[in-house]
Coordinates of C-alpha atoms and ligand atoms in Angstrom, one line a residue:
M275 CA 119.0 132.4 48.8
T276 CA 119.8 129.8 46.2
Q277 CA 123.1 129.9 44.3
T278 CA 124.5 127.9 41.5
M279 CA 128.2 127.3 40.7
I280 CA 129.9 125.8 37.8
L281 CA 133.2 124.2 38.8
T282 CA 135.8 122.6 36.5
G283 CA 138.3 120.0 37.6
A284 CA 135.9 119.0 40.4
S285 CA 137.1 115.4 41.0
R286 CA 140.5 115.9 42.6
G287 CA 142.7 118.3 44.6
I288 CA 141.6 121.9 45.0
G289 CA 138.5 121.3 42.8
A290 CA 137.3 118.4 45.0
A291 CA 137.8 120.6 48.1
V292 CA 135.9 123.5 46.5
A293 CA 133.0 121.2 45.7
E294 CA 132.9 119.8 49.2
I295 CA 133.3 123.1 51.0
Y296 CA 130.8 124.9 48.8
L297 CA 128.1 122.3 49.1
A298 CA 128.5 121.7 52.7
K299 CA 128.4 125.4 53.4
S300 CA 124.7 125.9 52.6
P301 CA 121.8 123.7 51.6
S302 CA 120.8 126.4 49.1
H303 CA 124.1 125.9 47.1
N304 CA 123.8 124.0 43.9
L305 CA 126.7 122.8 41.9
V306 CA 127.4 121.8 38.3
A307 CA 130.6 119.8 38.5
I308 CA 132.7 119.1 35.5
A309 CA 135.5 116.5 35.5
R310 CA 136.8 113.6 33.5
S311 CA 136.4 111.1 36.2
E312 CA 132.7 110.0 36.3
S313 CA 133.1 108.0 39.5
A314 CA 134.3 111.0 41.6
L315 CA 131.4 113.0 40.2
N316 CA 128.9 110.3 41.1
A317 CA 130.2 110.3 44.7
L318 CA 129.3 114.0 44.9
K319 CA 125.9 113.3 43.5
E320 CA 125.3 110.4 46.0
K321 CA 126.3 112.6 48.9
Y322 CA 124.4 115.8 47.9
G323 CA 121.6 114.5 45.8
D324 CA 119.7 116.9 43.6
R325 CA 121.8 119.8 44.4
V326 CA 124.6 118.4 42.2
K327 CA 124.5 118.0 38.4
T328 CA 127.5 116.5 36.7
V329 CA 129.1 116.7 33.4
A330 CA 131.8 114.0 32.8
G331 CA 134.1 114.8 30.0
D332 CA 137.0 116.8 28.6
I333 CA 136.8 120.5 29.4
T334 CA 138.4 121.3 26.0
D335 CA 135.3 119.9 24.3
E336 CA 132.9 122.8 23.7
K337 CA 129.9 120.5 24.0
I338 CA 130.9 119.7 27.5
V339 CA 130.9 123.4 28.5
S340 CA 127.6 124.0 26.8
E341 CA 126.1 121.0 28.6
A342 CA 127.3 122.4 31.9
V343 CA 125.8 125.8 31.2
E344 CA 122.4 124.2 30.3
K345 CA 122.5 122.1 33.4
A346 CA 123.2 125.1 35.6
L347 CA 120.4 127.0 34.1
E348 CA 118.0 124.2 35.0
F349 CA 118.7 125.4 38.6
G350 CA 117.5 128.8 37.5
S351 CA 120.7 130.9 37.3
I352 CA 124.5 130.9 37.2
D353 CA 125.9 132.7 40.2
S354 CA 129.5 131.7 40.1
V355 CA 132.1 129.9 38.0
V356 CA 135.3 128.5 39.4
A357 CA 137.6 127.6 36.5
N358 CA 140.0 125.3 38.3
A359 CA 140.9 122.5 35.8
G360 CA 144.5 122.7 34.7
V361 CA 147.6 120.6 33.8
L362 CA 151.4 121.1 34.2
D363 CA 152.5 118.7 31.5
P364 CA 154.6 119.3 29.4
V365 CA 157.5 120.1 31.7
D366 CA 160.6 120.8 29.7
T367 CA 162.7 123.6 28.4
V368 CA 161.4 125.8 25.5
A369 CA 164.4 124.6 23.5
K370 CA 162.8 121.1 23.6
A371 CA 159.2 122.3 23.2
D372 CA 156.8 119.8 21.7
I373 CA 154.3 122.1 20.1
A374 CA 151.5 119.6 20.1
K375 CA 151.9 119.1 23.8
W376 CA 152.0 122.9 24.4
K377 CA 148.9 123.3 22.4
N378 CA 147.1 120.6 24.3
L379 CA 148.1 122.4 27.6
F380 CA 146.8 125.7 26.3
D381 CA 143.6 124.0 25.2
I382 CA 143.0 122.8 28.8
N383 CA 144.4 125.7 30.8
F384 CA 143.4 128.6 28.7
F385 CA 141.1 128.1 25.7
S386 CA 138.6 126.1 27.8
V387 CA 138.4 129.1 30.2
V388 CA 137.8 131.4 27.3
D389 CA 135.0 129.2 26.2
L390 CA 133.6 128.9 29.7
A391 CA 133.7 132.7 30.0
T392 CA 132.1 133.4 26.7
K393 CA 129.2 131.0 27.5
T394 CA 128.7 132.0 31.1
L395 CA 129.2 135.7 31.2
P396 CA 125.8 136.7 29.9
H397 CA 124.2 134.7 32.7
L398 CA 126.7 135.8 35.4
K399 CA 125.9 139.4 34.4
K400 CA 122.1 138.8 35.0
S401 CA 122.8 137.4 38.4
N402 CA 125.7 139.7 39.3
G403 CA 127.7 136.6 39.6
R404 CA 131.4 135.9 39.8
F405 CA 134.0 134.3 37.6
V406 CA 137.0 133.0 39.6
A407 CA 140.0 131.6 37.7
V408 CA 142.7 129.5 39.3
S409 CA 146.0 130.8 38.2
S410 CA 149.6 130.2 39.6
G411 CA 152.6 131.9 40.9
A412 CA 154.2 130.6 37.7
S413 CA 152.2 133.2 35.8
T414 CA 154.5 135.9 37.0
S415 CA 157.7 134.1 37.8
S416 CA 159.5 131.8 35.4
Y417 CA 160.5 128.3 36.5
Y418 CA 162.9 126.2 34.6
G419 CA 160.9 123.7 32.4
W420 CA 157.5 125.3 33.3
G421 CA 157.3 127.5 30.2
A422 CA 154.0 126.1 28.9
Y423 CA 152.2 126.2 32.2
G424 CA 153.5 129.6 33.2
A425 CA 152.6 131.1 29.8
S426 CA 149.1 129.6 30.0
K427 CA 148.5 131.0 33.4
S428 CA 149.9 134.4 32.4
A429 CA 147.4 134.4 29.5
L430 CA 144.7 133.4 31.9
N431 CA 145.5 136.5 34.1
H432 CA 145.3 138.6 31.0
L433 CA 142.0 137.1 30.0
I434 CA 140.5 138.0 33.4
Q435 CA 141.8 141.5 33.2
T436 CA 140.4 141.8 29.7
L437 CA 136.9 140.5 30.7
V438 CA 136.6 143.3 33.2
A439 CA 138.2 146.0 31.0
E440 CA 135.7 145.1 28.2
D441 CA 132.7 145.1 30.5
K442 CA 132.6 146.8 33.8
E443 CA 129.6 144.8 34.9
V444 CA 131.6 141.6 34.9
N445 CA 133.1 140.3 38.2
A446 CA 136.2 138.3 37.4
I447 CA 139.3 137.5 39.4
S448 CA 142.4 135.3 39.1
I449 CA 143.9 133.6 42.1
A450 CA 147.2 131.8 42.7
P451 CA 146.4 129.1 45.3
G452 CA 150.0 128.6 46.7
V453 CA 151.9 125.4 46.6
V454 CA 149.2 122.8 47.4
D455 CA 149.3 119.2 48.3
T456 CA 147.7 117.8 45.2
N457 CA 148.4 115.2 42.5
M458 CA 150.2 117.9 40.5
Q459 CA 152.7 118.1 43.3
E460 CA 153.1 114.3 43.4
D461 CA 153.7 114.4 39.7
I462 CA 156.3 117.1 40.1
R463 CA 158.2 115.0 42.6
N464 CA 157.9 111.7 40.8
K465 CA 157.4 112.4 37.1
F466 CA 158.3 115.9 36.0
G467 CA 161.4 116.4 38.2
A468 CA 163.7 115.0 35.6
N469 CA 163.1 118.0 33.4
M470 CA 163.5 120.5 36.2
T471 CA 166.7 121.7 37.9
P472 CA 167.7 119.4 40.7
E473 CA 167.6 122.3 43.1
S474 CA 164.1 123.2 42.0
L475 CA 162.9 119.5 42.4
Q476 CA 164.6 119.3 45.7
K477 CA 162.6 122.3 47.0
F478 CA 159.4 120.6 46.1
I479 CA 160.5 117.4 47.7
D480 CA 161.6 119.2 50.8
L481 CA 158.3 121.1 51.0
H482 CA 156.4 117.8 50.9
K483 CA 158.8 116.2 53.4
N484 CA 158.6 119.1 55.8
K485 CA 154.8 119.3 55.6
G486 CA 155.1 122.7 53.9
L487 CA 152.5 122.1 51.3
L488 CA 149.1 123.7 51.8
P489 CA 146.2 121.4 52.3
A490 CA 143.8 121.8 49.3
E491 CA 141.1 123.0 51.7
V492 CA 143.0 126.2 52.3
P493 CA 142.9 127.6 48.8
A494 CA 139.5 126.0 48.3
S495 CA 138.0 127.9 51.2
L496 CA 139.3 131.2 49.7
L497 CA 138.0 130.2 46.3
V498 CA 134.6 129.4 47.7
N499 CA 134.5 132.7 49.7
L500 CA 135.2 134.6 46.5
A501 CA 132.7 132.7 44.4
V502 CA 129.9 133.0 47.0
K503 CA 130.6 136.4 48.4
G504 CA 132.4 138.3 45.7
W505 CA 135.1 141.0 46.1
G506 CA 135.5 144.7 46.2
S507 CA 135.5 146.7 42.9
D508 CA 139.1 147.7 43.5
L509 CA 140.2 144.1 43.1
N510 CA 138.1 143.3 40.1
G511 CA 139.9 141.9 37.1
G512 CA 143.1 141.5 39.1
Y513 CA 145.5 138.6 39.8
Y514 CA 146.2 137.8 43.5
R515 CA 148.1 135.2 45.4
I516 CA 146.7 133.5 48.5
G517 CA 147.9 135.2 51.6
Q518 CA 148.4 138.5 49.8
D519 CA 147.4 141.6 51.8
A520 CA 144.8 142.7 49.3
L521 CA 142.7 139.5 49.9
K522 CA 143.1 139.8 53.6
E523 CA 141.7 143.3 53.6
T524 CA 138.7 142.5 51.5
F525 CA 137.8 139.0 52.3
F526 CA 137.2 136.6 55.0
T527 CA 140.1 134.3 54.7
D528 CA 143.1 135.5 56.6
V529 CA 146.3 133.6 56.0
H530 CA 148.4 136.6 56.1
Q531 CA 149.4 136.4 59.7
I532 CA 150.8 132.9 59.5
A533 CA 152.3 133.7 56.1
Q534 CA 154.5 136.3 57.7
N535 CA 156.1 133.5 59.8
R536 CA 156.3 131.1 57.0
Q537 CA 157.7 133.1 54.0
S538 CA 159.3 130.2 52.2
K539 CA 161.9 129.7 49.6
G540 CA 160.6 129.1 46.1
P541 CA 161.6 126.3 43.9
R542 CA 164.7 127.9 42.8
G543 CA 165.7 129.4 46.1
Q544 CA 164.2 132.8 45.6
L545 CA 161.9 134.2 48.3
L546 CA 158.3 133.6 47.1
K547 CA 156.1 136.6 47.4
A548 CA 153.2 134.2 47.8
P549 CA 153.4 132.5 51.1
I550 CA 153.2 128.8 51.3
G551 CA 152.3 126.4 54.0
L552 CA 149.7 128.6 55.5
R553 CA 146.9 128.0 58.0
A554 CA 143.3 128.9 57.0
Y555 CA 141.1 131.2 59.0
S556 CA 137.7 131.7 57.6
K557 CA 136.0 134.8 58.7
F558 CA 132.3 134.6 58.3
P559 CA 130.8 136.9 61.0
S560 CA 127.1 136.4 61.0
S561 CA 126.3 139.9 59.9
D562 CA 128.6 139.3 56.9
K563 CA 126.8 136.1 56.1
K564 CA 123.5 137.8 55.9
K565 CA 124.9 140.6 53.8
S566 CA 126.5 138.2 51.4
E567 CA 123.1 136.9 50.4
D568 CA 122.3 140.4 49.0
K569 CA 124.1 140.1 45.8
S570 CA 122.9 143.4 44.4
N571 CA 125.0 145.1 47.1
Q572 CA 127.9 142.9 46.7
N573 CA 130.7 145.3 46.3
S574 CA 129.7 147.8 48.8
N575 CA 129.2 145.1 51.4
D576 CA 132.6 143.8 50.8
Q577 CA 134.2 147.1 51.3
K578 CA 132.2 147.5 54.5
N579 CA 133.3 144.1 55.7
S580 CA 136.8 145.1 55.0
K581 CA 136.5 148.0 57.4
E582 CA 135.0 145.8 60.0
Q583 CA 137.8 143.4 59.7
K584 CA 140.3 146.2 60.3
K585 CA 138.4 147.1 63.5
S586 CA 138.1 143.6 64.8
P587 CA 141.4 142.1 65.8
F588 CA 142.1 138.6 64.9
S589 CA 141.3 136.3 67.7
K590 CA 141.0 132.6 68.1
G591 CA 137.5 132.9 69.6
Y592 CA 136.5 134.9 66.5
V593 CA 137.9 132.3 64.2
L594 CA 136.2 129.5 66.1
G595 CA 132.9 131.3 66.0
A596 CA 133.3 131.8 62.3
L597 CA 134.1 128.2 61.8
G598 CA 130.8 127.3 63.6
I599 CA 128.9 129.4 61.2
L600 CA 130.5 127.8 58.2
A601 CA 128.4 124.7 57.8
V602 CA 131.1 123.0 55.8
G603 CA 133.6 124.2 57.0
S604 CA 133.3 123.3 60.5
T605 CA 134.8 119.9 59.8
V606 CA 137.1 120.6 56.9
L607 CA 138.5 123.9 58.0
A608 CA 138.7 123.0 61.7
S609 CA 140.8 120.0 60.8
V610 CA 143.0 122.4 58.8
Y611 CA 143.0 124.8 61.7
T612 CA 144.2 122.2 64.2
K613 CA 146.4 120.0 62.2
H614 CA 148.5 122.4 60.3
E615 CA 150.2 124.4 63.0
P616 CA 153.3 126.1 61.6
K617 CA 156.2 123.8 62.0
S618 CA 159.6 124.9 63.2
A619 CA 162.3 125.3 60.6
P620 CA 163.6 122.0 59.2
E621 CA 166.9 120.9 60.5
P622 CA 169.8 121.8 58.3
K623 CA 170.8 119.1 55.8
K624 CA 173.7 117.0 57.0
G625 CA 174.8 115.6 53.6
P626 CA 175.3 112.0 52.6
A627 CA 176.5 109.5 55.2
F628 CA 179.3 108.3 53.0
S629 CA 181.6 110.0 50.5
D630 CA 181.5 108.7 46.9
K631 CA 185.3 108.7 47.2
D632 CA 185.1 105.9 49.8
V633 CA 182.0 104.1 48.7
S634 CA 181.1 103.4 45.1
V635 CA 177.5 102.8 44.1
V636 CA 176.3 101.9 40.7
F637 CA 172.6 101.9 40.2
V638 CA 171.3 99.2 37.9
L639 CA 168.0 100.0 36.3
G640 CA 165.9 98.5 33.5
G641 CA 162.4 97.2 33.0
P642 CA 161.1 94.2 34.9
G643 CA 162.8 91.1 33.5
S644 CA 165.5 93.0 31.6
G645 CA 168.1 90.9 33.4
K646 CA 169.4 93.2 36.1
G647 CA 169.5 90.5 38.8
T648 CA 171.2 88.0 36.4
Q649 CA 174.0 90.5 35.5
C650 CA 174.5 91.7 39.1
G651 CA 174.9 88.1 40.2
K652 CA 177.7 87.6 37.6
L653 CA 179.5 90.8 38.8
V654 CA 179.5 89.7 42.4
N655 CA 181.5 86.7 41.4
E656 CA 183.7 88.3 38.8
K657 CA 184.3 91.8 40.2
G658 CA 183.7 91.6 44.0
F659 CA 180.7 93.8 44.1
V660 CA 178.1 93.7 46.8
H661 CA 174.7 93.2 45.2
L662 CA 171.9 94.9 46.9
S663 CA 168.5 94.2 45.2
A664 CA 165.9 96.6 46.5
G665 CA 163.2 94.1 45.5
D666 CA 165.0 91.3 47.5
L667 CA 165.4 93.6 50.5
L668 CA 161.7 94.4 50.4
R669 CA 160.7 90.7 50.0
A670 CA 162.8 89.9 53.1
E671 CA 161.3 92.7 55.0
Q672 CA 157.8 91.6 54.0
V673 CA 158.2 88.2 55.7
R674 CA 160.4 89.4 58.6
E675 CA 158.7 88.7 61.9
G676 CA 157.6 91.8 63.6
S677 CA 157.9 94.0 60.5
S678 CA 155.2 96.7 60.5
D679 CA 155.6 97.2 56.7
G680 CA 155.0 93.6 55.6
A681 CA 151.4 94.1 54.4
L682 CA 152.1 97.3 52.6
I683 CA 155.1 95.8 50.8
A684 CA 153.1 92.7 49.8
Q685 CA 150.4 94.9 48.4
C686 CA 152.8 97.2 46.5
I687 CA 154.6 94.2 45.0
K688 CA 151.4 92.6 43.8
E689 CA 150.2 95.8 42.3
G690 CA 153.5 96.7 40.8
T691 CA 153.6 100.0 42.6
I692 CA 156.5 101.5 44.5
V693 CA 156.8 101.1 48.2
P694 CA 157.1 104.4 50.0
Q695 CA 160.7 105.5 49.9
E696 CA 161.1 105.7 53.7
V697 CA 160.9 101.9 53.8
T698 CA 163.2 101.1 50.9
V699 CA 165.8 103.8 51.7
R700 CA 165.9 102.6 55.3
L701 CA 166.6 99.0 54.2
L702 CA 169.3 100.2 51.8
R703 CA 170.9 102.5 54.3
N704 CA 171.2 99.6 56.8
A705 CA 172.5 97.2 54.1
V706 CA 175.2 99.7 52.9
A707 CA 176.2 100.6 56.4
D708 CA 176.5 96.8 57.4
N709 CA 178.7 96.1 54.4
V710 CA 180.9 99.2 54.8
A711 CA 181.4 98.2 58.4
K712 CA 182.8 94.9 57.0
G713 CA 185.2 96.8 54.7
K714 CA 183.2 96.4 51.6
N715 CA 182.8 99.5 49.4
K716 CA 181.6 98.5 45.9
F717 CA 177.8 98.3 45.5
L718 CA 175.5 97.4 42.7
V719 CA 172.1 98.8 43.8
D720 CA 169.7 96.8 41.7
G721 CA 166.2 97.9 40.8
F722 CA 166.6 101.2 42.6
P723 CA 165.9 104.1 42.5
R724 CA 162.5 103.5 40.9
K725 CA 161.0 106.9 41.7
M726 CA 162.5 110.4 41.8
D727 CA 162.1 110.9 45.5
Q728 CA 164.1 107.7 46.1
A729 CA 166.8 109.0 43.9
L730 CA 167.2 112.3 45.6
T731 CA 166.9 111.0 49.1
F732 CA 169.4 108.2 48.5
E733 CA 172.0 110.6 47.1
D734 CA 171.3 113.2 49.7
E735 CA 171.4 110.9 52.7
I736 CA 173.5 107.9 51.8
V737 CA 176.0 108.4 49.0
K738 CA 176.1 109.9 45.5
S739 CA 176.0 107.3 42.9
A740 CA 178.9 106.8 40.5
F741 CA 176.6 106.2 37.5
T742 CA 173.6 104.2 36.4
L743 CA 173.6 101.1 34.2
F744 CA 170.5 101.1 32.2
F745 CA 169.3 97.8 30.5
E746 CA 167.3 98.5 27.4
C747 CA 165.0 95.6 26.5
P748 CA 161.9 95.2 24.3
E749 CA 158.7 94.7 26.3
Q750 CA 157.9 91.5 24.6
V751 CA 161.3 90.0 25.5
M752 CA 160.8 91.0 29.1
L753 CA 157.3 89.6 29.2
D754 CA 158.4 86.2 27.8
R755 CA 161.3 86.1 30.3
L756 CA 159.0 86.9 33.3
L757 CA 156.3 84.5 32.3
E758 CA 159.0 81.8 32.1
R759 CA 160.5 82.8 35.4
G760 CA 157.1 82.8 36.9
K761 CA 156.9 79.0 36.4
T762 CA 159.4 78.5 39.2
S763 CA 160.1 81.8 41.0
G764 CA 157.2 81.7 43.3
R765 CA 157.0 85.5 43.1
A766 CA 153.6 87.1 43.7
D767 CA 154.2 89.5 40.8
D768 CA 155.4 87.1 38.0
N769 CA 151.9 86.8 36.6
I770 CA 150.4 88.6 33.6
E771 CA 148.2 91.1 35.7
S772 CA 151.0 92.2 37.9
I773 CA 153.6 92.3 35.0
K774 CA 151.4 94.7 33.0
K775 CA 151.1 97.0 36.0
R776 CA 154.9 96.8 36.6
F777 CA 155.6 97.8 33.0
R778 CA 153.3 100.7 33.4
T779 CA 155.0 101.8 36.6
F780 CA 158.3 101.4 35.0
I781 CA 157.4 103.8 32.1
E782 CA 155.5 106.4 34.1
T783 CA 157.5 106.4 37.4
S784 CA 160.9 104.9 36.8
M785 CA 161.9 106.2 33.4
P786 CA 161.9 109.8 34.7
V787 CA 164.7 108.7 37.1
V788 CA 166.8 107.4 34.2
D789 CA 166.1 110.7 32.3
Y790 CA 167.2 112.7 35.4
F791 CA 170.6 110.9 35.7
D792 CA 170.9 110.9 31.9
K793 CA 170.8 114.7 31.8
Q794 CA 173.8 114.7 34.3
G795 CA 175.7 112.4 31.9
K796 CA 175.5 109.6 34.4
V797 CA 173.7 106.8 32.5
V798 CA 175.3 104.0 30.5
K799 CA 172.7 102.3 28.3
L800 CA 173.1 98.7 27.3
R801 CA 171.0 96.4 25.1
C802 CA 170.2 93.3 26.9
D803 CA 168.0 91.2 24.6
E804 CA 171.0 89.0 23.8
P805 CA 172.6 86.0 25.5
V806 CA 173.5 86.5 29.1
D807 CA 177.3 86.3 28.4
T808 CA 177.1 88.9 25.5
V809 CA 175.3 91.2 27.8
G810 CA 177.8 90.4 30.6
N811 CA 180.7 91.4 28.4
R812 CA 179.0 94.7 27.6
V813 CA 178.5 95.4 31.2
K814 CA 182.1 94.7 32.1
E815 CA 183.3 97.0 29.3
A816 CA 181.0 99.8 30.5
L817 CA 182.4 99.5 34.0
V818 CA 186.0 99.6 32.9
K819 CA 185.2 102.7 30.8
R820 CA 183.9 104.3 33.9
G821 CA 187.0 103.4 35.9
I822 CA 185.6 100.4 37.8
N823 CA 187.7 97.3 37.4
Ligands
LIG1034 N1 170.2 87.9 28.5 C1 169.3 87.0 28.8 N2 168.8 86.2 28.0 C2 167.8 85.3 28.3 N3 167.3 85.2 29.5 C3 167.7 86.1 30.5 C4 168.7 87.0 30.2 N4 168.9 87.7 31.3 C5 168.1 87.3 32.2 N5 167.3 86.3 31.7 C6 166.3 85.5 32.4 O1 165.1 86.4 32.4 C7 164.5 86.3 33.7 C8 164.6 87.7 34.3 O2 165.9 88.1 34.6 P1 166.3 88.9 36.0 O3 165.6 88.2 37.1 O4 167.7 88.9 36.0 O5 165.6 90.2 35.6 P2 165.4 91.5 36.5 O6 165.6 92.6 35.6 O7 166.3 91.4 37.7 O8 163.9 91.4 36.9 P3 163.0 92.0 38.0 O9 163.1 93.4 37.9 O10 161.7 91.5 37.8 O11 163.6 91.5 39.3 C9 165.3 85.3 34.5 O12 164.6 84.1 34.5 C10 166.6 85.2 33.8 O13 167.2 83.9 33.9
LIG1035 O1 162.9 100.5 45.0 C1 162.0 99.6 44.9 C2 162.2 98.4 44.3 C3 161.2 97.5 44.3 N1 160.0 97.9 44.7 C4 158.9 96.9 44.7 O2 159.3 95.5 44.5 C5 158.8 95.0 43.4 C6 159.8 94.0 42.8 O3 161.0 94.6 42.5 P1 162.1 93.8 41.6 O4 163.2 94.8 41.4 O5 161.4 93.4 40.3 O6 162.5 92.6 42.4 C7 158.5 96.1 42.5 O7 157.6 95.9 41.5 C8 158.0 97.1 43.5 O8 156.6 96.8 43.8 C9 159.8 99.1 45.3 O9 158.7 99.3 45.7 N2 160.8 99.9 45.4

């Protein structure tokens, strides 16, 4: 039987996985996909043809929502809505709240969902359809700096509860998807971490490093199950976390068993009630599938399924059979099934290789062309520092015979993006160790760390930095210097295209590192749009003030 879903945030992460799983699951599934990125939407259209209609635009724009509803009705009905679009930004304490940014977040995470509910509920009631909202564990626990996000998700839970309280014919539910491997997580690690507690940020970085993040397909399979098949009346209007018993009992996704082995620490060290790093099992016994098509008996069927599940013990054969039935699914979920075996507990941290009492590291940061290399060069002669330029180390590695990272480094440098930290940290670790072995213990680490993960890994594994020298310089001055340098440097990135990209990376990815150390009182800021010697004197004064002569 034909079904039509409206999905927001369809271009990336969980939304993209929902679209894929839902469309692949049955040829009678139609989708109206809303997202800002037209290209991702077009790719869906190309793949699934007439079964997909797209609306490119901002979900906070009421016209966009209306257009999506109109397009869904062209298919004949609206059977489910998955309100998935959401943002985490702004991340900062309430004391520093920027109200305009909070309002913008609420427009996206909350008011757009109110709008979507208002416009779709009459149609969902006609089809006995389902409204599924993507919430968060942050809706019930507070995380430092996440006030706006948590409050919006709390409001979302309340909205869902209210929809059902106001009209018993409405099917609505709110789901926390767990800690999922999405762009939001990448932003947490690299952008927002500066405004979180170091411990909290470290937890997210460790989750990523230890492969503890859920693949997007796991929550997506749950969301699709809910949207397509519905839930028991006892769950209606509620908020549930992936892996929670209530979902196991009533639905077809069982992550609970694995969750019990994988109860993980939350971002601040507390035990999360919601399990993370789970494996997906999708239970679609053929009888259930048939029943699910009969939407008029939705709730009673689900309760029956629940009983059946209690009777049938969980077995691999059963899961594999179920995967076979899932048309989608057989590819996406099977890969989840095989690739994400629970990992053994990560090894305990060993701590940095060197003590900051024995080895002194000063990070030198600033925009491209701000003069970091020039000043470091002077300090080597005048103060006996070892100058380690991350950029120089990477350029040397790029051309080293036998290097397996050469091509990747070349591409990152040209594009002004950051080489994965494993490569750069390894090069720096070796360089520090080589010099320490020669009795040298004062380092200027130039142009590093450029990304939050690098900062944390370096300090965790090599040595804690003494402080950071930060060179402030107007962009125009840096641009002029780099274009001038480009006449003779031979560098692949001293050209206008690369420079623009490097400026962008500097603002978006590297400035959070400066903010992070600044919050710990470990940044000395210096103006550097003056003659080399003037800047040099400022640098030397700053070092003396910090006890480095
Ligand atoms: N204070 C200054 N006044 C004028 N020119 C300067 C000054 N400092 C550096 N320069 C020149 O600007 C250019 C960029 O300087 P430098 O290479 O030291 O910058 P950087 O911050 O290390 O750049 P990148 O991050 O791209 O490696 C060089 O050609 C250098 O000679
Ligand atoms: O930690 C780092 C430092 C540098 N890169 C890459 O190298 C280029 C050039 O760096 P400079 O400091 O300007 O010499 C930079 O744009 C990055 O692409 C890096 O990836 N990680």
